[in-house]
Short mmCIF file of C-alpha atoms and ligand atoms in Angstrom, two decimals:
data_model
loop_
_atom_site.label_atom_id
_atom_site.label_comp_id
_atom_site.label_asym_id
_atom_site.label_seq_id
_atom_site.Cartn_x
_atom_site.Cartn_y
_atom_site.Cartn_z
CA MET A 1355 -3.30 35.34 16.03
CA THR A 1356 -6.09 34.74 12.80
CA ILE A 1357 -5.62 31.23 11.49
CA GLU A 1358 -6.65 29.76 8.45
CA LYS A 1359 -4.44 27.02 6.72
CA ILE A 1360 -2.12 25.82 8.43
CA VAL A 1361 1.00 23.32 7.75
CA LEU A 1362 2.55 20.60 9.37
CA ILE A 1363 6.56 19.87 10.03
CA THR A 1364 7.56 17.72 11.49
CA GLY A 1365 11.71 17.83 13.19
CA ALA A 1366 11.20 21.56 12.29
CA SER A 1367 13.00 23.20 14.29
CA ARG A 1368 17.06 22.56 12.93
CA GLY A 1369 17.86 22.51 9.32
CA ILE A 1370 16.09 21.04 6.05
CA GLY A 1371 13.40 21.57 8.15
CA ALA A 1372 13.59 24.91 9.64
CA ALA A 1373 14.05 26.20 6.36
CA THR A 1374 11.26 25.26 5.60
CA ALA A 1375 8.77 26.18 8.03
CA LEU A 1376 10.70 30.33 8.03
CA LEU A 1377 9.43 29.92 4.04
CA ALA A 1378 5.91 28.26 4.09
CA ALA A 1379 5.35 30.75 6.67
CA GLN A 1380 5.92 34.08 4.49
CA GLN A 1381 4.53 32.26 1.47
CA GLY A 1382 1.08 32.52 4.32
CA TYR A 1383 0.25 28.90 5.45
CA THR A 1384 0.26 29.01 9.76
CA VAL A 1385 3.58 26.66 10.56
CA CYS A 1386 3.35 24.26 12.86
CA VAL A 1387 7.40 23.84 14.29
CA ASN A 1388 7.30 20.41 15.75
CA TYR A 1389 10.35 18.65 17.40
CA LEU A 1390 11.19 16.61 19.66
CA ARG A 1391 13.63 17.66 22.55
CA ASN A 1392 15.47 20.86 21.49
CA HIS A 1393 12.84 24.12 22.44
CA ALA A 1394 14.95 26.57 22.02
CA ALA A 1395 16.11 26.11 18.48
CA ALA A 1396 11.92 25.63 17.69
CA GLN A 1397 10.64 28.70 19.34
CA LYS A 1398 13.89 30.58 17.36
CA VAL A 1399 12.40 29.33 14.71
CA VAL A 1400 8.99 31.17 15.91
CA THR A 1401 10.66 34.37 17.34
CA THR A 1402 12.15 35.07 13.83
CA ILE A 1403 8.28 33.53 11.73
CA HIS A 1404 7.04 36.41 13.74
CA ALA A 1405 9.40 38.60 13.11
CA ASN A 1406 8.87 38.45 9.89
CA GLY A 1407 5.23 39.55 10.25
CA GLY A 1408 4.53 35.31 9.47
CA LYS A 1409 2.56 33.17 12.22
CA ALA A 1410 3.70 30.03 14.24
CA PHE A 1411 3.30 28.07 16.73
CA ALA A 1412 5.56 24.84 18.40
CA ILE A 1413 4.38 21.54 19.95
CA ALA A 1414 7.24 19.38 20.58
CA ALA A 1415 6.62 15.67 20.13
CA ASP A 1416 8.44 12.78 19.60
CA VAL A 1417 6.47 11.14 16.04
CA ALA A 1418 8.05 7.73 16.65
CA GLN A 1419 5.20 7.27 19.24
CA GLU A 1420 2.39 6.58 18.12
CA THR A 1421 0.70 8.47 21.21
CA GLU A 1422 2.67 11.01 20.47
CA VAL A 1423 1.41 12.08 17.39
CA VAL A 1424 -1.89 11.65 18.10
CA ARG A 1425 -1.66 14.41 21.05
CA LEU A 1426 0.33 16.22 18.57
CA PHE A 1427 -2.74 16.11 15.71
CA ALA A 1428 -5.15 17.22 18.88
CA GLU A 1429 -4.05 19.60 19.92
CA LEU A 1430 -4.05 21.10 16.24
CA ASP A 1431 -7.22 20.43 16.09
CA HIS A 1432 -7.31 22.84 19.22
CA VAL A 1433 -5.70 25.85 17.52
CA GLY A 1434 -8.29 25.04 14.91
CA GLY A 1435 -7.23 26.50 11.33
CA ARG A 1436 -7.39 24.19 8.52
CA LEU A 1437 -4.36 21.67 8.34
CA ALA A 1438 -3.90 22.15 4.20
CA GLY A 1439 -0.60 20.17 4.70
CA LEU A 1440 2.28 17.58 5.99
CA VAL A 1441 5.85 17.91 5.77
CA ASN A 1442 7.10 14.30 7.32
CA ASN A 1443 10.76 15.44 7.64
CA ALA A 1444 11.71 14.55 10.51
CA GLY A 1445 14.48 12.30 10.72
CA ILE A 1446 17.55 10.68 12.45
CA LEU A 1447 20.49 9.12 11.22
CA GLU A 1448 23.07 6.64 13.23
CA LYS A 1449 27.44 6.60 14.02
CA GLN A 1450 28.74 5.54 10.33
CA MET A 1451 29.27 1.43 10.72
CA ARG A 1452 28.65 -1.51 7.96
CA VAL A 1453 25.40 -3.89 8.23
CA LEU A 1454 27.70 -6.26 10.07
CA ASP A 1455 27.54 -4.60 13.37
CA MET A 1456 24.25 -3.00 13.43
CA ASP A 1457 22.35 -3.93 16.18
CA ALA A 1458 18.32 -4.31 16.75
CA ALA A 1459 17.97 -1.65 18.94
CA ARG A 1460 18.92 1.06 16.56
CA LEU A 1461 17.70 -0.57 13.58
CA ASN A 1462 14.05 0.17 15.56
CA ARG A 1463 15.11 3.55 16.01
CA ILE A 1464 15.57 4.52 12.72
CA LEU A 1465 13.44 2.82 10.99
CA SER A 1466 10.54 3.48 13.59
CA THR A 1467 12.13 7.34 13.52
CA ASN A 1468 12.60 7.24 9.59
CA ILE A 1469 9.61 5.64 8.16
CA THR A 1470 6.88 5.39 10.70
CA SER A 1471 6.26 8.18 11.59
CA ALA A 1472 5.45 9.36 8.21
CA PHE A 1473 2.48 6.43 8.68
CA LEU A 1474 1.45 7.57 11.20
CA CYS A 1475 1.68 11.68 10.04
CA ALA A 1476 -0.02 10.82 7.64
CA ARG A 1477 -3.16 8.51 9.06
CA GLU A 1478 -3.47 12.21 11.11
CA ALA A 1479 -3.58 14.20 8.93
CA ILE A 1480 -5.98 12.67 5.98
CA LYS A 1481 -8.10 12.01 8.30
CA ARG A 1482 -8.79 15.74 8.02
CA MET A 1483 -7.40 16.11 5.18
CA SER A 1484 -9.74 14.12 2.78
CA THR A 1485 -12.73 15.80 0.70
CA GLN A 1486 -14.55 12.50 1.69
CA ARG A 1487 -14.26 12.63 4.99
CA GLY A 1488 -15.85 16.24 5.38
CA GLY A 1489 -12.59 18.02 4.16
CA GLN A 1490 -11.60 20.11 1.75
CA GLY A 1491 -8.24 18.16 0.44
CA GLY A 1492 -4.57 18.84 1.06
CA ALA A 1493 -0.62 17.86 0.50
CA ILE A 1494 1.88 15.49 1.47
CA VAL A 1495 5.67 16.18 1.15
CA ASN A 1496 7.84 13.11 2.40
CA VAL A 1497 11.67 14.25 2.83
CA SER A 1498 13.25 10.94 1.40
CA SER A 1499 16.57 10.86 0.37
CA ALA A 1500 19.35 10.56 -2.66
CA ALA A 1501 20.40 8.07 -0.09
CA SER A 1502 17.93 6.14 -1.17
CA ARG A 1503 18.91 5.22 -4.76
CA LEU A 1504 23.32 5.72 -3.94
CA GLY A 1505 22.81 2.83 -1.06
CA SER A 1506 25.29 5.01 2.10
CA ALA A 1507 27.61 1.42 1.56
CA ASN A 1508 29.93 2.01 4.90
CA GLU A 1509 27.78 4.62 6.17
CA TYR A 1510 24.12 3.65 7.54
CA VAL A 1511 23.20 1.82 4.89
CA ASP A 1512 19.53 1.34 7.49
CA TYR A 1513 19.07 5.28 6.19
CA ALA A 1514 19.24 4.56 3.30
CA ALA A 1515 16.40 1.45 3.21
CA SER A 1516 15.09 4.04 5.59
CA LYS A 1517 14.73 6.44 2.77
CA GLY A 1518 13.47 3.89 0.42
CA ALA A 1519 10.91 2.91 1.63
CA ILE A 1520 9.29 6.21 2.01
CA ASP A 1521 10.27 6.84 -1.71
CA THR A 1522 7.03 3.33 -1.56
CA PHE A 1523 5.70 5.22 0.86
CA THR A 1524 5.00 7.61 -1.78
CA LEU A 1525 3.93 6.25 -4.56
CA GLY A 1526 1.37 4.00 -2.63
CA LEU A 1527 -0.14 6.64 -0.30
CA ALA A 1528 -0.14 8.58 -3.61
CA ARG A 1529 -2.10 6.71 -5.33
CA GLU A 1530 -4.29 5.22 -3.14
CA ILE A 1531 -5.72 8.98 -1.51
CA ALA A 1532 -5.51 10.67 -5.34
CA GLN A 1533 -8.93 10.53 -5.16
CA GLU A 1534 -9.52 12.50 -1.80
CA GLY A 1535 -8.28 16.46 -3.05
CA ILE A 1536 -4.62 14.86 -1.46
CA ARG A 1537 -1.58 15.39 -3.36
CA VAL A 1538 1.48 13.40 -1.67
CA ASN A 1539 5.09 14.04 -3.51
CA ALA A 1540 8.64 13.51 -1.95
CA VAL A 1541 12.19 15.36 -2.11
CA ARG A 1542 14.95 13.80 -2.09
CA PRO A 1543 18.12 16.23 -0.75
CA GLY A 1544 21.50 14.62 -2.08
CA LEU A 1545 24.37 16.39 0.55
CA ILE A 1546 23.62 19.18 2.16
CA ALA A 1547 24.59 21.17 5.09
CA THR A 1548 22.59 20.25 8.15
CA ASP A 1549 23.24 19.53 11.90
CA ILE A 1550 22.56 15.41 10.47
CA HIS A 1551 25.96 14.88 9.78
CA ALA A 1552 27.43 14.89 12.26
CA SER A 1553 25.52 13.46 14.41
CA GLY A 1554 26.57 10.61 11.65
CA GLY A 1555 30.12 10.76 13.02
CA GLU A 1556 31.86 13.17 10.09
CA ALA A 1557 30.84 17.01 10.49
CA THR A 1558 33.06 17.47 7.68
CA ARG A 1559 30.77 15.14 5.22
CA ILE A 1560 29.71 17.03 2.93
CA ALA A 1561 33.48 18.13 1.81
CA ARG A 1562 34.82 14.33 1.64
CA LEU A 1563 32.30 14.08 -1.08
CA ALA A 1564 31.52 17.54 -2.72
CA PRO A 1565 34.05 15.94 -5.61
CA LEU A 1566 31.22 12.80 -6.35
CA VAL A 1567 28.76 15.62 -7.10
CA PRO A 1568 28.35 17.11 -10.76
CA MET A 1569 27.99 20.61 -9.13
CA GLN A 1570 30.81 20.10 -6.94
CA ARG A 1571 29.08 21.12 -3.91
CA GLY A 1572 26.47 20.65 -2.02
CA GLY A 1573 23.14 22.31 -0.70
CA GLU A 1574 21.92 24.98 0.85
CA ALA A 1575 18.26 23.47 3.27
CA GLN A 1576 16.94 26.65 1.78
CA GLU A 1577 17.33 25.20 -2.11
CA VAL A 1578 15.71 22.26 -0.38
CA ALA A 1579 11.92 24.12 0.84
CA GLU A 1580 12.20 26.41 -2.04
CA ALA A 1581 10.91 22.60 -3.43
CA ILE A 1582 8.83 21.67 -0.43
CA VAL A 1583 7.32 24.74 -0.87
CA TRP A 1584 6.48 24.46 -4.33
CA LEU A 1585 5.33 20.65 -3.59
CA LEU A 1586 2.73 22.04 -0.88
CA SER A 1587 1.34 24.17 -3.21
CA GLU A 1588 -1.46 25.21 -6.43
CA LYS A 1589 1.14 25.61 -7.53
CA ALA A 1590 2.46 21.75 -8.19
CA SER A 1591 -1.02 21.10 -8.33
CA TYR A 1592 -1.41 18.45 -11.26
CA VAL A 1593 1.58 16.86 -9.32
CA THR A 1594 1.41 14.19 -7.04
CA GLY A 1595 3.48 10.40 -6.75
CA SER A 1596 6.65 12.15 -7.80
CA LEU A 1597 10.05 12.24 -6.32
CA LEU A 1598 12.39 14.59 -6.89
CA ASP A 1599 15.67 14.69 -6.96
CA ILE A 1600 17.35 17.62 -5.22
CA SER A 1601 21.04 16.74 -5.99
CA GLY A 1602 23.24 18.91 -7.69
CA GLY A 1603 22.65 15.79 -10.62
CA ARG A 1604 24.32 13.48 -8.04
P1 NAP B 3020 18.48 17.69 11.19
O1 NAP B 3020 18.77 19.04 11.22
O2 NAP B 3020 19.61 17.24 12.16
O3 NAP B 3020 17.20 18.33 12.55
C1 NAP B 3020 16.26 17.15 12.33
C2 NAP B 3020 15.68 18.05 13.35
O4 NAP B 3020 14.74 16.77 13.89
C3 NAP B 3020 15.59 18.32 14.37
O5 NAP B 3020 14.10 19.98 14.42
C4 NAP B 3020 14.53 17.18 15.33
O6 NAP B 3020 14.38 17.97 16.92
C5 NAP B 3020 14.01 16.45 15.12
N1 NAP B 3020 13.80 14.82 15.07
C6 NAP B 3020 14.91 14.15 15.25
N2 NAP B 3020 13.64 13.33 15.59
C7 NAP B 3020 12.32 13.46 16.26
C8 NAP B 3020 11.31 12.50 16.45
N3 NAP B 3020 11.11 11.54 16.57
N4 NAP B 3020 10.10 13.52 16.44
C9 NAP B 3020 10.03 14.45 16.81
N5 NAP B 3020 11.08 15.35 15.43
C10 NAP B 3020 12.97 15.37 14.96
O7 NAP B 3020 18.31 17.18 9.86
P2 NAP B 3020 18.23 17.67 8.52
O8 NAP B 3020 19.51 17.40 7.61
O9 NAP B 3020 17.35 19.11 8.47
O10 NAP B 3020 17.31 16.02 7.84
C11 NAP B 3020 15.90 16.83 7.83
C12 NAP B 3020 15.73 15.29 7.16
O11 NAP B 3020 16.17 15.10 5.65
C13 NAP B 3020 15.79 14.76 7.65
O12 NAP B 3020 14.71 12.66 7.33
C14 NAP B 3020 16.99 13.58 7.01
O13 NAP B 3020 17.01 12.63 6.98
C15 NAP B 3020 16.51 14.99 5.34
N6 NAP B 3020 17.92 14.51 4.50
C16 NAP B 3020 18.74 15.69 4.93
C17 NAP B 3020 19.95 15.26 4.00
C18 NAP B 3020 21.14 16.51 4.50
O14 NAP B 3020 22.17 16.08 3.75
N7 NAP B 3020 21.23 16.72 5.43
C19 NAP B 3020 19.92 14.53 2.73
C20 NAP B 3020 18.36 13.66 2.82
C21 NAP B 3020 18.00 14.29 2.81
P3 NAP B 3020 15.22 18.32 17.62
O15 NAP B 3020 15.33 19.38 17.32
O16 NAP B 3020 14.47 18.85 19.13
O17 NAP B 3020 16.43 17.41 17.79
#
């Protein structure tokens, strides 16, 4: 497998990450499909990409753990090619509850998976992409959420706050590395049909909330993937520090 430009997508075994992996491969990237533990799902994404004539491989790593992130990037170095893009997509939420009932263990799981992971993966990507360090530049896309501006009251304010941090991280990092050939942007999806709602304890959440969306429907992972792949591409060459809502107007 000849490898040219690589994009690393965290949490790409399912949902928005998987849709982004399939689309990025169609656009000519070699895709590193990161995942936590669902090996079969990650392998299915890789197999589908190969069947469509694209290039991909999977690496399991818990991106909330610094040692795991360092190992993930070391494995990427071993594969070769040039890291051209990073999509900080891995994210979790937990059972719906009020702030009143949240303990520190839950908060730490949410914050480390949704925030620390993005900082650590960006750090390792910058080391490889920065033109000040001999790299050729690149693009980082963070997957935030409309929850960062809605707040998710009575559901998961911890999750919403973690996405608020991702918005601020995006603005700050974009300015910090704008002169190193790296663009940094975020997408803020609304209600997207994936497994994540079941992990919050309400698999049918989109049906309940769709009437609040001006477009009167939830979105598909593919609709978010289109925006992520555009932000990664040279077509978005003058776009950095932007937060792109993909939420049907909500
Ligand atoms: P999902 O279907 O639940 O998939 C989550 C993915 O993240 C899986 O590939 C999972 O791997 C991976 N993952 C979880 N923890 C990880 C860790 N510590 N290290 C590495 N990978 C990890 O989620 P989704 O709905 O596609 O969400 C993707 C992103 O979009 C998240 O950041 C989420 O907050 C954001 N988002 C989603 C929505 C929505 O409505 N769906 C809306 C706004 C924002 P395994 O398969 O191995 O478990």
